[in-house]
Coordinates of C-alpha atoms in Angstrom, one line a residue:
X1 CA 3.5 14.2 49.9
X2 CA 6.6 13.3 48.3
X3 CA 4.6 11.8 44.9
X4 CA 3.1 15.5 44.2
X5 CA 6.1 17.5 44.3
X6 CA 7.7 14.6 41.7
X7 CA 4.8 16.0 39.7
X8 CA 5.1 19.2 40.1
X9 CA 9.5 18.7 39.8
X10 CA 8.2 16.9 36.4
X11 CA 5.6 19.3 34.8
X12 CA 8.7 22.4 35.8
X13 CA 11.1 19.7 33.9
X14 CA 8.6 19.0 30.7
X15 CA 8.3 23.6 29.5
X16 CA 9.4 26.3 31.1
X17 CA 5.9 27.3 31.1
X18 CA 3.2 25.0 32.8
X19 CA 1.0 23.0 30.1
X20 CA -2.5 22.2 31.5
X21 CA -4.3 19.6 29.5
X22 CA -7.6 20.1 27.8
X23 CA -10.6 18.2 27.7
X24 CA -13.2 19.9 25.7
X25 CA -13.7 18.7 22.9
X26 CA -12.0 19.7 19.5
X27 CA -15.4 21.0 18.0
X28 CA -16.2 23.0 21.4
X29 CA -16.9 26.9 21.0
X30 CA -16.5 27.4 25.1
X31 CA -12.5 28.8 25.7
X32 CA -10.7 26.4 28.9
X33 CA -7.6 27.3 30.8
X34 CA -4.7 24.7 28.0
X35 CA -7.1 24.8 24.2
X36 CA -3.8 26.3 23.5
X37 CA -0.9 25.5 25.0
X38 CA 1.2 28.8 26.8
X39 CA 4.9 30.0 26.1
X40 CA 7.0 32.8 27.9
X41 CA 7.3 35.9 24.6
X42 CA 11.6 34.9 25.0
X43 CA 11.3 31.0 24.3
X44 CA 12.9 30.4 21.3
X45 CA 11.0 28.6 18.7
X46 CA 12.4 24.2 18.1
X47 CA 11.7 22.2 15.8
X48 CA 9.2 19.5 17.4
X49 CA 6.1 16.9 15.6
X50 CA 2.8 15.5 16.0
X51 CA 1.5 12.8 15.1
X52 CA -1.4 12.2 12.1
X53 CA -3.5 9.4 11.2
X54 CA -4.1 8.2 7.5
X55 CA -7.8 9.8 6.6
X56 CA -9.2 8.2 3.5
X57 CA -11.9 10.1 3.9
X58 CA -10.4 12.9 3.7
X59 CA -7.7 12.5 1.1
X60 CA -5.0 12.3 3.2
X61 CA -4.5 8.3 2.8
X62 CA -0.8 8.7 1.8
X63 CA 1.9 10.6 3.0
X64 CA 1.5 12.6 -0.2
X65 CA -0.8 14.0 0.3
X66 CA 0.1 14.3 4.3
X67 CA 2.6 15.8 3.4
X68 CA 0.7 18.6 1.2
X69 CA -1.4 19.0 4.1
X70 CA 1.0 20.1 6.5
X71 CA 4.1 21.7 3.7
X72 CA 6.7 19.4 4.7
X73 CA 8.5 17.0 2.4
X74 CA 7.2 13.6 1.8
X75 CA 11.0 12.3 0.8
X76 CA 12.0 13.8 4.9
X77 CA 8.3 11.5 5.9
X78 CA 9.2 9.1 4.8
X79 CA 12.5 8.6 6.0
X80 CA 10.7 9.1 9.5
X81 CA 7.6 7.3 9.1
X82 CA 10.1 3.9 7.3
X83 CA 7.7 3.9 4.7
X84 CA 9.0 2.9 1.4
X85 CA 6.9 4.9 -1.5
X86 CA 5.2 8.3 -1.2
X87 CA 2.0 7.5 -2.4
X88 CA 2.1 3.8 -0.9
X89 CA -2.2 3.5 1.1
X90 CA -1.7 3.6 4.5
X91 CA -3.5 1.5 6.9
X92 CA -6.8 3.4 7.8
X93 CA -5.9 5.1 11.0
X94 CA -2.0 4.2 10.3
X95 CA 0.2 6.4 12.3
X96 CA 1.4 9.3 11.5
X97 CA 4.8 11.6 12.6
X98 CA 4.8 15.0 10.8
X99 CA 7.4 17.6 11.5
X100 CA 6.4 21.0 12.7
X101 CA 8.2 24.1 13.8
X102 CA 6.6 25.5 16.5
X103 CA 7.0 29.3 17.6
X104 CA 5.4 31.7 20.7
X105 CA 3.1 34.0 19.3
X106 CA 1.4 36.0 22.1
X107 CA 0.7 34.1 24.6
X108 CA 1.4 30.9 23.3
X109 CA 2.5 28.3 20.8
X110 CA 1.1 27.2 17.8
X111 CA 2.4 26.0 14.9
X112 CA 1.3 28.3 11.5
X113 CA -0.2 26.7 8.8
X114 CA -2.4 27.4 6.0
X115 CA -4.7 25.7 4.5
X116 CA -6.6 26.1 1.2
X117 CA -11.3 24.9 1.1
X118 CA -11.2 22.2 -1.2
X119 CA -15.3 22.5 -0.7
X120 CA -18.1 24.2 1.4
X121 CA -17.5 23.6 5.2
X122 CA -17.1 24.5 7.9
X123 CA -15.1 25.0 11.3
X124 CA -15.6 22.3 13.5
X125 CA -15.3 19.9 10.0
X126 CA -11.9 21.0 9.6
X127 CA -10.5 21.7 12.8
X128 CA -11.9 17.8 14.0
X129 CA -11.7 16.5 10.8
X130 CA -9.2 17.9 8.6
X131 CA -6.7 18.1 11.3
X132 CA -8.1 15.4 13.0
X133 CA -8.3 17.9 16.7
X134 CA -4.7 18.9 16.5
X135 CA -6.4 22.9 17.5
X136 CA -10.3 22.9 18.6
X137 CA -12.2 24.8 16.4
X138 CA -12.8 28.2 18.2
X139 CA -9.2 28.5 17.8
X140 CA -9.5 28.2 14.2
X141 CA -12.4 31.0 14.4
X142 CA -10.8 33.3 16.2
X143 CA -7.9 32.8 13.9
X144 CA -9.6 33.5 10.3
X145 CA -12.5 36.1 12.2
X146 CA -12.7 37.3 8.7
X147 CA -15.6 33.8 8.0
X148 CA -18.4 33.1 8.9
X149 CA -20.2 29.9 9.8
X150 CA -19.5 27.8 6.5
X151 CA -16.1 28.2 4.5
X152 CA -16.1 28.0 1.3
X153 CA -14.8 26.8 -1.2
X154 CA -11.2 28.1 -2.3
X155 CA -10.5 30.0 0.9
X156 CA -7.0 30.0 2.5
X157 CA -8.0 29.6 6.2
X158 CA -4.6 30.4 8.6
X159 CA -4.3 26.9 11.2
X160 CA -2.6 27.5 14.0
X161 CA -1.6 23.9 15.2
X162 CA -1.1 23.5 19.2
X163 CA 2.3 22.9 19.7
X164 CA 5.0 23.2 23.0
X165 CA 8.6 23.8 22.8
X166 CA 10.8 22.0 25.8
X167 CA 12.6 25.2 27.8
X168 CA 13.9 26.1 31.5
X169 CA 13.9 23.1 33.7
X170 CA 13.3 20.5 31.2
X171 CA 15.6 21.0 28.6
X172 CA 18.1 20.3 32.2
X173 CA 16.4 17.2 32.2
X174 CA 17.1 16.1 28.9
X175 CA 13.4 16.4 27.1
X176 CA 14.4 17.4 23.9
X177 CA 10.2 17.8 22.0
X178 CA 7.1 17.7 23.5
X179 CA 5.0 15.6 21.0
X180 CA 0.9 16.4 20.0
X181 CA -1.0 13.9 19.9
X182 CA -4.7 13.8 19.1
X183 CA -6.3 11.3 21.3
X184 CA -9.0 9.1 19.9
X185 CA -11.7 7.4 22.1
X186 CA -9.8 4.0 23.4
X187 CA -6.5 5.6 24.0
X188 CA -5.4 5.7 27.7
X189 CA -2.2 6.9 29.5
X190 CA -0.7 3.6 29.8
X191 CA -0.3 2.6 26.2
X192 CA 0.7 6.1 24.8
X193 CA 3.2 5.5 27.0
X194 CA 4.2 2.0 26.3
X195 CA 3.8 3.3 22.6
X196 CA 7.0 6.1 22.9
X197 CA 8.2 4.0 25.5
X198 CA 8.1 6.4 28.1
X199 CA 7.6 6.3 31.4
X200 CA 3.4 6.7 32.1
X201 CA 4.3 9.4 34.8
X202 CA 6.6 11.5 32.9
X203 CA 3.3 11.6 30.2
X204 CA 1.3 12.7 33.3
X205 CA 3.6 15.4 34.7
X206 CA 4.1 16.7 31.0
X207 CA 0.3 17.4 30.7
X208 CA -0.6 18.6 34.6
X209 CA -2.4 15.0 35.1
X210 CA -3.0 13.4 38.2
X211 CA -2.6 9.1 37.9
X212 CA -6.2 8.5 38.0
X213 CA -7.0 11.2 35.7
X214 CA -9.2 10.7 32.5
X215 CA -7.9 11.6 28.7
X216 CA -11.1 12.2 26.6
X217 CA -11.7 11.2 21.9
X218 CA -11.2 15.4 20.9
X219 CA -8.5 16.1 22.8
X220 CA -4.7 16.4 23.0
X221 CA -2.0 15.7 25.0
X222 CA 2.2 16.6 25.4
X223 CA 3.8 13.5 24.9
X224 CA 7.9 14.2 26.0
X225 CA 10.6 12.8 24.7
X226 CA 14.3 12.7 25.2
X227 CA 15.6 11.6 22.4
X228 CA 14.8 12.0 18.4
X229 CA 11.0 10.3 18.7
X230 CA 9.9 6.6 17.4
X231 CA 6.4 5.0 17.7
X232 CA 5.8 1.2 18.7
X233 CA 3.0 0.8 16.2
X234 CA 3.4 -3.2 18.1
X235 CA 1.4 -1.2 21.1
X236 CA -2.3 -2.6 20.1
X237 CA -4.7 0.4 20.8
X238 CA -6.5 1.1 24.3
X239 CA -10.3 -0.3 24.5
X240 CA -12.7 2.0 24.5
X241 CA -14.1 2.8 28.0
X242 CA -16.6 0.2 29.6
X243 CA -20.0 2.6 28.9
X244 CA -21.7 3.3 32.7
X245 CA -25.2 2.3 34.1
X246 CA -27.7 2.8 31.5
X247 CA -31.5 2.1 32.4
X248 CA -34.1 0.2 30.2
X249 CA -37.0 0.7 28.9
X250 CA -38.9 -2.9 28.2
X251 CA -40.7 -2.2 25.0
X252 CA -44.1 -4.1 24.2
X253 CA -43.7 -6.2 21.3
X254 CA -46.9 -6.0 18.7
X255 CA -48.3 -6.8 15.5
X256 CA -47.7 -4.1 12.2
X257 CA -50.0 -5.7 10.1
X258 CA -50.0 -2.4 8.1
X259 CA -46.2 -2.3 7.9
X260 CA -46.6 -6.3 7.0
X261 CA -48.7 -6.2 4.1
X262 CA -45.9 -2.8 3.1
X263 CA -43.0 -4.8 3.4
X264 CA -45.5 -7.8 1.0
X265 CA -46.7 -5.7 -1.5
X266 CA -42.6 -3.5 -2.0
X267 CA -40.9 -8.1 -2.5
X268 CA -43.6 -8.7 -5.5
X269 CA -43.5 -5.9 -6.9
X270 CA -39.7 -5.8 -6.3
X271 CA -39.9 -9.0 -8.4
X272 CA -41.5 -8.0 -11.1
X273 CA -38.7 -5.2 -12.3
X274 CA -36.2 -8.6 -12.0
X275 CA -38.5 -10.7 -13.4
X276 CA -39.3 -7.7 -16.3
X277 CA -35.3 -6.5 -16.2
X278 CA -34.3 -9.8 -17.0
X279 CA -36.8 -10.8 -20.6
X280 CA -35.5 -7.0 -21.8
X281 CA -31.8 -8.5 -21.1
X282 CA -32.3 -10.4 -23.3
X283 CA -34.3 -9.2 -25.9
X284 CA -32.0 -6.4 -26.4
X285 CA -29.2 -9.0 -26.5
X286 CA -30.2 -11.6 -28.6
X287 CA -31.6 -7.8 -31.3
X288 CA -27.9 -6.3 -31.0
X289 CA -26.5 -10.3 -32.5
X290 CA -29.1 -10.1 -35.0
X291 CA -28.0 -6.9 -36.3
X292 CA -23.8 -7.6 -35.6
X293 CA -24.1 -10.8 -38.1
X294 CA -26.3 -8.0 -40.4
X295 CA -23.5 -6.0 -40.3
X296 CA -20.9 -8.2 -40.4
X297 CA -22.6 -9.7 -44.3
X298 CA -22.5 -6.1 -45.9
X299 CA -19.4 -5.9 -44.2
X300 CA -17.6 -9.3 -46.2
X301 CA -19.6 -8.1 -49.0
X302 CA -17.7 -5.0 -49.5
X303 CA -14.2 -6.3 -48.5
X304 CA -12.0 -9.7 -48.2
X305 CA -12.7 -10.7 -45.1
X306 CA -8.9 -11.8 -43.6
X307 CA -8.2 -15.5 -43.6
X308 CA -5.5 -18.0 -44.2
X309 CA -7.7 -18.7 -47.8
X310 CA -7.9 -15.2 -49.2
X311 CA -6.6 -14.1 -52.1
X312 CA -4.8 -10.3 -50.8
X313 CA -5.7 -8.5 -54.0
X314 CA -7.2 -5.1 -54.5
X315 CA -10.6 -4.5 -56.5
X316 CA -9.2 -1.4 -57.5
X317 CA -6.1 -2.0 -58.5
X318 CA -6.7 -4.9 -61.1
X319 CA -3.6 -6.8 -58.9
X320 CA -4.3 -11.1 -59.5
X321 CA -4.8 -12.4 -55.8
X322 CA -1.1 -13.9 -53.6
X323 CA -1.3 -17.2 -52.5
X324 CA -1.4 -16.3 -49.4
X325 CA 1.8 -17.9 -47.9
X326 CA 3.0 -14.9 -48.7
X327 CA 1.5 -13.0 -45.5
X328 CA 3.4 -12.5 -42.8
X329 CA 0.3 -12.9 -40.4
X330 CA 0.0 -16.9 -39.1
X331 CA -3.1 -18.9 -39.7
X332 CA -3.8 -18.7 -35.7
X333 CA -4.1 -14.8 -35.6
X334 CA -6.4 -14.3 -39.1
X335 CA -9.0 -16.6 -37.8
X336 CA -9.0 -14.1 -34.3
X337 CA -9.6 -10.5 -35.8
X338 CA -10.7 -12.4 -39.5
X339 CA -14.6 -10.7 -38.4
X340 CA -13.0 -7.7 -36.7
X341 CA -10.8 -6.4 -38.8
X342 CA -11.0 -5.0 -42.6
X343 CA -9.0 -5.4 -45.7
X344 CA -8.9 -2.6 -48.1
X345 CA -7.0 -1.9 -51.1
X346 CA -4.0 -0.1 -52.4
X347 CA -6.3 2.3 -54.6
X348 CA -8.6 3.3 -51.1
X349 CA -5.5 4.1 -49.2
X350 CA -4.3 6.5 -51.5
X351 CA -7.8 8.0 -52.4
X352 CA -7.8 8.2 -48.7
X353 CA -4.5 10.9 -48.9
X354 CA -4.6 11.7 -51.8
X355 CA -2.3 10.4 -52.9
X356 CA -0.2 10.0 -49.8
X357 CA 0.0 14.3 -49.7
X358 CA 2.6 15.3 -47.1
X359 CA 1.6 19.1 -47.3
X360 CA -2.4 18.3 -46.3
X361 CA -2.3 14.9 -44.9
X362 CA 1.3 13.4 -43.3
X363 CA 0.9 14.4 -39.7
X364 CA 3.7 12.3 -38.6
X365 CA 6.8 10.1 -40.1
X366 CA 5.0 7.3 -42.0
X367 CA 1.3 8.5 -40.4
X368 CA -1.1 10.7 -43.0
X369 CA -4.7 11.2 -41.9
X370 CA -7.6 10.5 -44.0
X371 CA -11.2 9.9 -45.1
X372 CA -12.6 6.2 -45.6
X373 CA -16.5 6.3 -45.7
X374 CA -17.2 9.3 -43.8
X375 CA -15.3 8.4 -40.6
X376 CA -11.5 10.1 -40.2
X377 CA -8.5 7.3 -39.8
X378 CA -5.0 7.8 -39.4
X379 CA -2.6 5.8 -41.5
X380 CA -0.2 3.8 -40.6
X381 CA 3.1 2.7 -42.8
X382 CA 4.6 -0.4 -41.4
X383 CA 6.6 -2.9 -42.3
X384 CA 4.1 -6.9 -42.2
X385 CA 6.7 -8.3 -39.4
X386 CA 5.5 -5.4 -37.3
X387 CA 2.0 -5.2 -38.4
X388 CA 1.8 -9.0 -37.1
X389 CA 2.9 -7.4 -34.0
X390 CA 0.7 -5.1 -33.8
X391 CA -2.2 -7.1 -35.1
X392 CA -1.1 -9.7 -32.2
X393 CA -2.1 -6.8 -29.8
X394 CA -4.3 -5.3 -31.0
X395 CA -6.3 -9.3 -30.5
X396 CA -6.3 -8.9 -27.1
X397 CA -7.2 -5.9 -25.7
X398 CA -10.2 -3.6 -25.8
X399 CA -10.5 -0.6 -24.3
X400 CA -12.1 2.6 -24.7
X401 CA -9.3 4.6 -23.6
X402 CA -6.2 3.0 -26.8
X403 CA -7.1 4.0 -30.8
X404 CA -8.7 1.6 -32.7
X405 CA -7.5 -0.6 -35.3
X406 CA -10.2 -0.3 -37.9
X407 CA -7.7 -3.0 -41.3
X408 CA -4.8 -3.2 -42.8
X409 CA -3.9 -2.4 -46.3
X410 CA -1.3 -4.3 -48.0
X411 CA 2.1 -2.9 -50.9
X412 CA 0.9 -2.4 -54.8
X413 CA 4.2 -4.1 -56.0
X414 CA 6.6 -4.4 -52.0
X415 CA 5.6 -7.1 -50.3
X416 CA 7.6 -6.7 -47.4
X417 CA 5.6 -3.0 -46.8
X418 CA 1.3 -2.9 -45.0
X419 CA -0.9 0.6 -44.3
X420 CA -2.8 0.0 -40.3
X421 CA -6.1 1.5 -40.5
X422 CA -6.1 3.5 -37.1
X423 CA -9.4 5.5 -36.1
X424 CA -8.2 9.1 -36.1
X425 CA -9.9 11.0 -32.9
X426 CA -11.4 14.0 -33.9
X427 CA -8.9 17.0 -31.3
X428 CA -5.7 15.3 -32.5
X429 CA -3.3 14.3 -30.8
X430 CA -2.4 16.2 -26.9
X431 CA 0.3 18.3 -28.8
X432 CA -1.8 20.0 -30.8
X433 CA -3.8 21.3 -28.0
X434 CA -1.8 22.0 -25.8
X435 CA -0.5 24.0 -28.5
X436 CA -3.9 25.7 -29.4
X437 CA -4.2 29.0 -28.4
X438 CA -7.8 29.5 -29.4
X439 CA -9.6 27.3 -28.1
X440 CA -7.5 26.1 -24.6
X441 CA -7.8 23.7 -23.2
X442 CA -8.8 23.9 -19.4
X443 CA -7.8 22.6 -16.0
X444 CA -10.7 20.4 -15.8
X445 CA -9.7 18.6 -19.2
X446 CA -6.4 18.3 -18.4
X447 CA -7.3 16.3 -15.6
X448 CA -9.6 14.9 -17.4
X449 CA -7.2 13.6 -19.7
X450 CA -4.1 12.3 -17.2
X451 CA -6.6 10.1 -15.4
X452 CA -8.0 8.8 -18.8
X453 CA -3.8 8.0 -19.9
X454 CA -3.0 6.5 -16.7
X455 CA -6.2 4.0 -16.6
X456 CA -4.9 3.0 -19.9
X457 CA -1.2 2.6 -19.0
X458 CA -3.2 0.6 -15.3
X459 CA -4.7 -2.1 -18.0
X460 CA -1.9 -2.8 -20.0
X461 CA 0.8 -2.8 -16.5
X462 CA -1.5 -4.9 -14.5
X463 CA -4.5 -6.1 -16.5
X464 CA -3.5 -8.1 -19.5
X465 CA -1.1 -11.3 -19.0
X466 CA 1.4 -10.8 -19.4
X467 CA 2.3 -7.5 -19.0
X468 CA 3.2 -4.8 -21.9
X469 CA 5.0 -1.9 -20.8
X470 CA 4.0 0.6 -23.5
X471 CA 7.9 2.6 -23.9
X472 CA 7.1 5.9 -25.9
X473 CA 4.1 7.5 -23.5
X474 CA 3.6 11.0 -24.7
X475 CA 2.1 14.7 -25.9
X476 CA 2.3 13.8 -29.7
X477 CA 0.8 9.7 -29.1
X478 CA -2.0 10.4 -27.1
X479 CA -5.4 11.9 -29.1
X480 CA -8.0 13.8 -27.7
X481 CA -11.8 12.8 -29.1
X482 CA -14.4 14.8 -29.5
X483 CA -15.7 14.7 -25.3
X484 CA -12.7 16.0 -24.7
X485 CA -11.4 12.1 -23.2
X486 CA -7.2 11.1 -24.1
X487 CA -7.0 7.7 -26.1
X488 CA -2.7 6.0 -26.4
X489 CA -1.7 4.9 -30.3
X490 CA 1.6 3.5 -30.9
X491 CA 0.0 -0.2 -29.2
X492 CA 2.0 -3.3 -29.9
X493 CA 4.3 -0.8 -32.4
X494 CA 8.6 -1.9 -31.9
X495 CA 8.8 1.8 -33.2
X496 CA 7.3 2.5 -29.6
X497 CA 10.7 1.0 -28.2
X498 CA 12.9 2.0 -30.7
X499 CA 11.7 5.6 -29.8
X500 CA 13.8 4.5 -27.2
X501 CA 17.4 4.0 -26.4
X502 CA 17.7 1.6 -23.4
X503 CA 21.4 0.4 -21.6
X504 CA 21.8 -1.2 -18.3
X505 CA 21.9 2.7 -16.8
X506 CA 19.9 5.0 -18.6
X507 CA 15.9 5.0 -20.6
X508 CA 16.2 8.0 -23.4
X509 CA 12.4 8.5 -24.3
X510 CA 12.3 10.8 -27.0
X511 CA 14.9 12.8 -25.7
X512 CA 15.3 12.9 -22.0
X513 CA 16.9 11.1 -20.0
X514 CA 14.6 8.0 -17.8
X515 CA 18.3 6.6 -15.6
X516 CA 17.2 3.2 -15.1
X517 CA 18.5 -0.6 -13.4
X518 CA 19.1 -2.9 -16.1
X519 CA 15.9 -3.8 -18.4
X520 CA 13.6 -6.3 -17.9
X521 CA 9.8 -6.5 -17.9
X522 CA 9.3 -4.9 -13.8
X523 CA 12.2 -2.3 -14.9
X524 CA 10.0 -1.6 -18.1
X525 CA 7.2 -0.7 -16.6
X526 CA 9.1 2.1 -14.5
X527 CA 9.6 3.8 -18.1
X528 CA 6.0 4.7 -18.4
X529 CA 6.1 6.3 -15.3
X530 CA 8.8 8.4 -16.4
X531 CA 7.2 9.4 -19.1
X532 CA 2.8 9.5 -18.1
X533 CA 5.1 12.6 -15.0
X534 CA 6.4 14.0 -18.6
X535 CA 3.3 14.2 -20.1
X536 CA 2.1 15.4 -16.5
X537 CA 4.5 17.8 -16.5
X538 CA 3.6 19.3 -19.9
X539 CA -0.4 19.4 -19.4
X540 CA 0.6 21.8 -16.0
X541 CA 2.6 24.2 -18.0
X542 CA 1.4 23.7 -21.9
X543 CA 5.0 23.0 -23.2
X544 CA 6.7 20.6 -25.2
X545 CA 9.1 17.9 -23.3
X546 CA 12.3 18.2 -25.8
X547 CA 15.4 17.8 -25.4
X548 CA 17.2 20.9 -23.8
X549 CA 16.6 21.8 -20.2
X550 CA 12.5 21.7 -19.6
X551 CA 12.8 18.8 -17.4
X552 CA 15.8 20.4 -15.8
X553 CA 13.8 23.8 -16.0
X554 CA 10.3 22.3 -14.1
X555 CA 12.2 20.7 -10.9
X556 CA 13.7 23.6 -10.2
X557 CA 9.7 25.4 -10.6
X558 CA 8.8 22.5 -8.8
X559 CA 11.5 22.3 -6.0
X560 CA 9.2 25.2 -4.4
X561 CA 10.4 28.2 -2.0
X562 CA 11.8 29.2 1.0
X563 CA 8.1 29.2 2.4
X564 CA 4.8 28.1 1.2
X565 CA 3.8 31.3 0.0
X566 CA 6.8 31.0 -2.2
X567 CA 6.1 27.3 -2.9
X568 CA 3.2 28.3 -4.7
X569 CA 4.4 31.6 -6.4
X570 CA 6.5 29.3 -7.9
X571 CA 4.1 26.8 -9.2
X572 CA 1.8 30.4 -10.7
X573 CA 4.9 31.4 -12.5
X574 CA 4.6 27.4 -13.9
X575 CA 1.5 26.2 -14.7
X576 CA 0.1 27.0 -18.5
X577 CA -0.1 30.6 -18.4
X578 CA -3.5 30.0 -20.7
X579 CA -5.1 29.0 -17.5
X580 CA -5.4 32.7 -15.9
X581 CA -6.1 31.5 -12.2
X582 CA -9.0 28.7 -13.4
X583 CA -7.8 26.5 -11.5
X584 CA -7.6 25.1 -8.7
X585 CA -4.1 25.7 -6.9
X586 CA -4.5 22.7 -4.1
X587 CA -5.2 20.1 -7.4
X588 CA -2.3 21.8 -9.5
X589 CA 0.6 21.3 -6.7
X590 CA -1.3 17.7 -6.1
X591 CA -0.3 16.7 -9.8
X592 CA 3.5 19.1 -10.1
X593 CA 4.7 16.5 -6.6
X594 CA 3.2 13.9 -8.5
X595 CA 5.2 13.9 -11.4
X596 CA 8.2 15.3 -9.7
X597 CA 7.6 11.3 -8.2
X598 CA 7.6 10.3 -11.4
X599 CA 10.9 11.2 -12.5
X600 CA 12.3 10.4 -9.8
X601 CA 16.4 8.9 -10.7
X602 CA 16.4 6.2 -8.6
X603 CA 13.3 4.2 -10.8
X604 CA 12.9 2.2 -7.3
X605 CA 11.0 5.7 -5.7
X606 CA 8.6 6.2 -8.2
X607 CA 4.7 5.6 -7.9
X608 CA 3.2 3.0 -9.7
X609 CA 0.4 3.2 -12.7
X610 CA -2.0 1.4 -10.0
X611 CA -1.3 3.9 -7.0
X612 CA -1.2 7.0 -9.8
X613 CA -4.4 5.9 -10.3
X614 CA -6.1 6.5 -7.5
X615 CA -4.5 10.1 -6.3
X616 CA -6.3 11.3 -9.9
X617 CA -9.2 9.5 -9.9
X618 CA -9.7 11.8 -6.5
X619 CA -9.1 14.5 -9.3
X620 CA -11.9 14.0 -11.6

């Protein structure tokens, strides 16, 4: 009797309107008492919390994605959950506290969100999958009556999440928050109360439950707290409930001769196919080696291959050979690249560039375009010592997203200068592609280019030794192929660093200031991350990053409005108008938030290229 009175008193303390636990599954199409938490119309709205679990299947494995789903600032989640970076990949099932605004709408409390469907799905999939049972699918259907059973891509849904505000005796008793907690299989009252450091009786009373009541998966409970929420992640989940007695059926073991013969036949055929594949691979490798040998021989006949003993002469200039000791390239380096890098004569370079015509062939500082053997090339004049550094770097890397180095040419009279010959991708640099209104760059191509650039930067930062920071990433050093894939130029060039000015606090890349700690290897790669964020802003807006207010204006546009609609409107006004409406607003928002994280003032708060690659990988 005394315990029953105690439960009644505590229940009254939890809320001015009693909240009943709903044992029905979130996908249930029946409405029960407790399916939504009731309220009095006079109750004031409150700031409270819910718990969400990191979910890789639906793309919510980091705080950046979770904050976008619940439309809150990622920085707020960082501090609340003691996590270092919004792009840190969380362990599957890691519980995350999310702040929400809860208010009384009609007869029920709810936290009102909106959700834009990214692919065709159903209401139960959204309610029980994406939002992990924080609302019932029936509630979602009632809130969006115009939608059918299946929800199409691009549809915007109103999502009323379960929540409750303490009132009446609850506030008098010191209850500050009622946290919405989704139940998984194996969860129990005792471990749940231990996670939040509260008494089990308080948890039972807040949900109108008796001591021996069972809580079921895909439902929610309210956790009454008298202070700011903190989850004790060291408390293990309850073990799954022991299954009841299940009658067993004796199965007679029989021999299936037909099935056994089928297995044997399949094994024989599979083995035969493997042998055939191995033989085919052997013949292919042999043929490729033969073809390469013939090709290299023809190249050797046409041009002198770079080697320590080769005279540096041009067959067309009539110059006599010079001693190889004048070369700025070491014998070890030449030995490693002698079968892949070829020497051109100065006459070849003049012919390709129309004698270095600045009106028709110059495309950059000391950079010319030309045609050699019917192939478009980019010819860059460099000092001999810089040439060696570039060749050395290209001899160590092999990546499809790097502009390839074809050959070298030495100056006609001045041995201090030389020319490097690179491939020239068909569509030119990214800046020109973004400025070309006649053939605009589609959204899908832009996300692919962002992914390609992230791929090569991740390769340079983490896949070679020692790691390499580019230090000059911008839209004019990114080139686009005929298939609209990105390639990065200026690899190994000291000019990549000379385009940046460094001191102990800031690094200036192409006129934009990247705040920085004292420079070291780790800090250098963060400069690349900052520059990549600027490239993302250019891909979103179509505008060129330059000195002035570009970053300030971008941050202002990406700062968000007073509400979700205001945020989307500001983002739409920032997006390149040439795209019109041919883009996914969810992807644009994700890119914008990612760009904002990349240009953080504190380098330690910028994500790594590995984290960035994981985010972009879900878009392509």
